[in-house]
JSON list of C-alpha atoms in Angstrom, two decimals:
[
{"chain": "A", "resi": 10, "resn": "MET", "atom": "CA", "xyz": [-36.52, 57.05, 45.25]},
{"chain": "A", "resi": 11, "resn": "PHE", "atom": "CA", "xyz": [-37.18, 54.16, 41.88]},
{"chain": "A", "resi": 12, "resn": "GLY", "atom": "CA", "xyz": [-40.40, 52.61, 40.37]},
{"chain": "A", "resi": 13, "resn": "LEU", "atom": "CA", "xyz": [-40.62, 49.30, 39.41]},
{"chain": "A", "resi": 14, "resn": "SER", "atom": "CA", "xyz": [-39.86, 50.05, 35.59]},
{"chain": "A", "resi": 15, "resn": "GLU", "atom": "CA", "xyz": [-36.30, 51.65, 36.62]},
{"chain": "A", "resi": 16, "resn": "LEU", "atom": "CA", "xyz": [-35.85, 48.56, 38.68]},
{"chain": "A", "resi": 17, "resn": "ALA", "atom": "CA", "xyz": [-36.80, 46.71, 35.69]},
{"chain": "A", "resi": 18, "resn": "ILE", "atom": "CA", "xyz": [-34.31, 48.82, 33.21]},
{"chain": "A", "resi": 19, "resn": "ILE", "atom": "CA", "xyz": [-31.27, 47.97, 35.65]},
{"chain": "A", "resi": 20, "resn": "LEU", "atom": "CA", "xyz": [-32.07, 44.67, 36.54]},
{"chain": "A", "resi": 21, "resn": "ILE", "atom": "CA", "xyz": [-32.50, 44.22, 32.62]},
{"chain": "A", "resi": 22, "resn": "VAL", "atom": "CA", "xyz": [-28.89, 46.33, 32.10]},
{"chain": "A", "resi": 23, "resn": "VAL", "atom": "CA", "xyz": [-26.92, 44.28, 34.99]},
{"chain": "A", "resi": 24, "resn": "ILE", "atom": "CA", "xyz": [-28.13, 41.40, 33.48]},
{"chain": "A", "resi": 25, "resn": "ALA", "atom": "CA", "xyz": [-26.80, 42.51, 30.08]},
{"chain": "A", "resi": 26, "resn": "VAL", "atom": "CA", "xyz": [-23.39, 43.10, 30.62]},
{"chain": "A", "resi": 27, "resn": "LEU", "atom": "CA", "xyz": [-23.14, 40.10, 33.05]},
{"chain": "A", "resi": 28, "resn": "ALA", "atom": "CA", "xyz": [-23.95, 38.06, 30.11]},
{"chain": "A", "resi": 29, "resn": "VAL", "atom": "CA", "xyz": [-21.23, 40.06, 27.78]},
{"chain": "A", "resi": 30, "resn": "ARG", "atom": "CA", "xyz": [-18.69, 39.07, 30.63]},
{"chain": "A", "resi": 31, "resn": "LYS", "atom": "CA", "xyz": [-19.23, 35.24, 31.11]},
{"chain": "A", "resi": 32, "resn": "GLY", "atom": "CA", "xyz": [-21.36, 34.69, 27.77]},
{"chain": "A", "resi": 33, "resn": "PRO", "atom": "CA", "xyz": [-19.08, 32.97, 25.97]},
{"chain": "A", "resi": 34, "resn": "GLU", "atom": "CA", "xyz": [-17.22, 31.17, 28.69]},
{"chain": "A", "resi": 35, "resn": "LEU", "atom": "CA", "xyz": [-20.91, 29.44, 30.12]},
{"chain": "A", "resi": 36, "resn": "THR", "atom": "CA", "xyz": [-21.13, 28.25, 26.28]},
{"chain": "A", "resi": 37, "resn": "ARG", "atom": "CA", "xyz": [-17.86, 27.26, 25.89]},
{"chain": "A", "resi": 38, "resn": "THR", "atom": "CA", "xyz": [-18.52, 24.51, 28.85]},
{"chain": "A", "resi": 39, "resn": "ALA", "atom": "CA", "xyz": [-22.24, 23.88, 28.19]},
{"chain": "A", "resi": 40, "resn": "GLY", "atom": "CA", "xyz": [-20.93, 22.51, 24.40]},
{"chain": "A", "resi": 41, "resn": "ARG", "atom": "CA", "xyz": [-18.01, 20.29, 26.29]},
{"chain": "A", "resi": 42, "resn": "SER", "atom": "CA", "xyz": [-20.72, 19.14, 28.02]},
{"chain": "A", "resi": 43, "resn": "ALA", "atom": "CA", "xyz": [-23.48, 18.59, 25.44]},
{"chain": "A", "resi": 44, "resn": "ARG", "atom": "CA", "xyz": [-19.93, 16.50, 23.65]},
{"chain": "A", "resi": 45, "resn": "ILE", "atom": "CA", "xyz": [-19.84, 14.83, 26.65]},
{"chain": "A", "resi": 46, "resn": "LEU", "atom": "CA", "xyz": [-23.03, 13.83, 26.90]},
{"chain": "A", "resi": 47, "resn": "LYS", "atom": "CA", "xyz": [-23.51, 12.38, 23.24]},
{"chain": "A", "resi": 48, "resn": "ALA", "atom": "CA", "xyz": [-20.18, 10.62, 24.07]},
{"chain": "A", "resi": 49, "resn": "GLU", "atom": "CA", "xyz": [-21.21, 8.51, 26.67]},
{"chain": "A", "resi": 50, "resn": "ALA", "atom": "CA", "xyz": [-24.75, 7.90, 25.42]},
{"chain": "A", "resi": 51, "resn": "ARG", "atom": "CA", "xyz": [-23.18, 6.76, 21.76]},
{"chain": "A", "resi": 52, "resn": "ALA", "atom": "CA", "xyz": [-20.58, 4.27, 24.22]},
{"chain": "A", "resi": 53, "resn": "ALA", "atom": "CA", "xyz": [-24.36, 2.81, 25.76]},
{"chain": "A", "resi": 54, "resn": "ARG", "atom": "CA", "xyz": [-25.62, 2.66, 22.81]},
{"chain": "A", "resi": 55, "resn": "GLU", "atom": "CA", "xyz": [-22.67, -0.02, 21.63]},
{"chain": "A", "resi": 56, "resn": "PRO", "atom": "CA", "xyz": [-23.06, -3.67, 22.08]},
{"chain": "A", "resi": 57, "resn": "ARG", "atom": "CA", "xyz": [-19.38, -5.06, 24.57]},
{"chain": "A", "resi": 58, "resn": "PRO", "atom": "CA", "xyz": [-18.12, -8.68, 23.80]},
{"chain": "A", "resi": 59, "resn": "GLU", "atom": "CA", "xyz": [-18.39, -10.75, 26.03]},
{"chain": "A", "resi": 60, "resn": "PRO", "atom": "CA", "xyz": [-14.94, -11.67, 27.90]},
{"chain": "A", "resi": 61, "resn": "GLN", "atom": "CA", "xyz": [-13.59, -15.15, 26.29]},
{"chain": "A", "resi": 62, "resn": "ILE", "atom": "CA", "xyz": [-12.40, -17.80, 28.02]},
{"chain": "A", "resi": 63, "resn": "VAL", "atom": "CA", "xyz": [-9.15, -19.36, 26.70]},
{"chain": "A", "resi": 64, "resn": "GLN", "atom": "CA", "xyz": [-7.29, -21.92, 28.68]},
{"chain": "A", "resi": 65, "resn": "GLY", "atom": "CA", "xyz": [-9.13, -21.25, 31.35]},
{"chain": "A", "resi": 66, "resn": "GLU", "atom": "CA", "xyz": [-8.28, -18.21, 31.76]},
{"chain": "A", "resi": 67, "resn": "VAL", "atom": "CA", "xyz": [-10.61, -14.92, 31.05]},
{"chain": "A", "resi": 68, "resn": "LEU", "atom": "CA", "xyz": [-8.70, -12.60, 28.32]},
{"chain": "A", "resi": 69, "resn": "ARG", "atom": "CA", "xyz": [-10.78, -9.06, 28.59]},
{"chain": "A", "resi": 70, "resn": "PRO", "atom": "CA", "xyz": [-11.79, -6.76, 25.27]},
{"chain": "A", "resi": 71, "resn": "GLY", "atom": "CA", "xyz": [-9.30, -5.52, 23.79]},
{"chain": "A", "resi": 72, "resn": "ASN", "atom": "CA", "xyz": [-5.99, -6.74, 26.23]},
{"chain": "A", "resi": 73, "resn": "THR", "atom": "CA", "xyz": [-3.66, -8.75, 23.62]},
{"chain": "A", "resi": 74, "resn": "GLY", "atom": "CA", "xyz": [-0.99, -9.24, 25.66]},
{"chain": "A", "resi": 75, "resn": "GLY", "atom": "CA", "xyz": [-1.97, -12.90, 26.03]},
{"chain": "A", "resi": 76, "resn": "THR", "atom": "CA", "xyz": [-2.61, -13.36, 29.70]},
{"chain": "A", "resi": 77, "resn": "GLU", "atom": "CA", "xyz": [-3.63, -11.37, 33.09]},
{"chain": "A", "resi": 78, "resn": "GLN", "atom": "CA", "xyz": [-0.70, -10.34, 35.38]},
{"chain": "A", "resi": 79, "resn": "GLY", "atom": "CA", "xyz": [-1.46, -8.95, 39.04]},
{"chain": "A", "resi": 80, "resn": "PRO", "atom": "CA", "xyz": [0.60, -6.61, 41.13]},
{"chain": "A", "resi": 81, "resn": "GLY", "atom": "CA", "xyz": [3.62, -7.14, 42.20]},
{"chain": "A", "resi": 82, "resn": "THR", "atom": "CA", "xyz": [3.60, -10.24, 39.49]},
{"chain": "A", "resi": 83, "resn": "ARG", "atom": "CA", "xyz": [6.29, -10.79, 37.05]}
]
């Protein structure tokens, strides 16, 4: 019926057709993943500031509004 060379040619054509259809989507996804990985690696390298103790309360970095309140408190 089919020899090994004919099956190889058919397989190459099928792969080429699928690559044309799914190629842009796969490269876009790979680019997004690479950007996320790069941002996470950069964030892991940057030193984080230590929490500061002010009048017995802990102020976490980025919290500019005084004291922290739990849910349900005013």
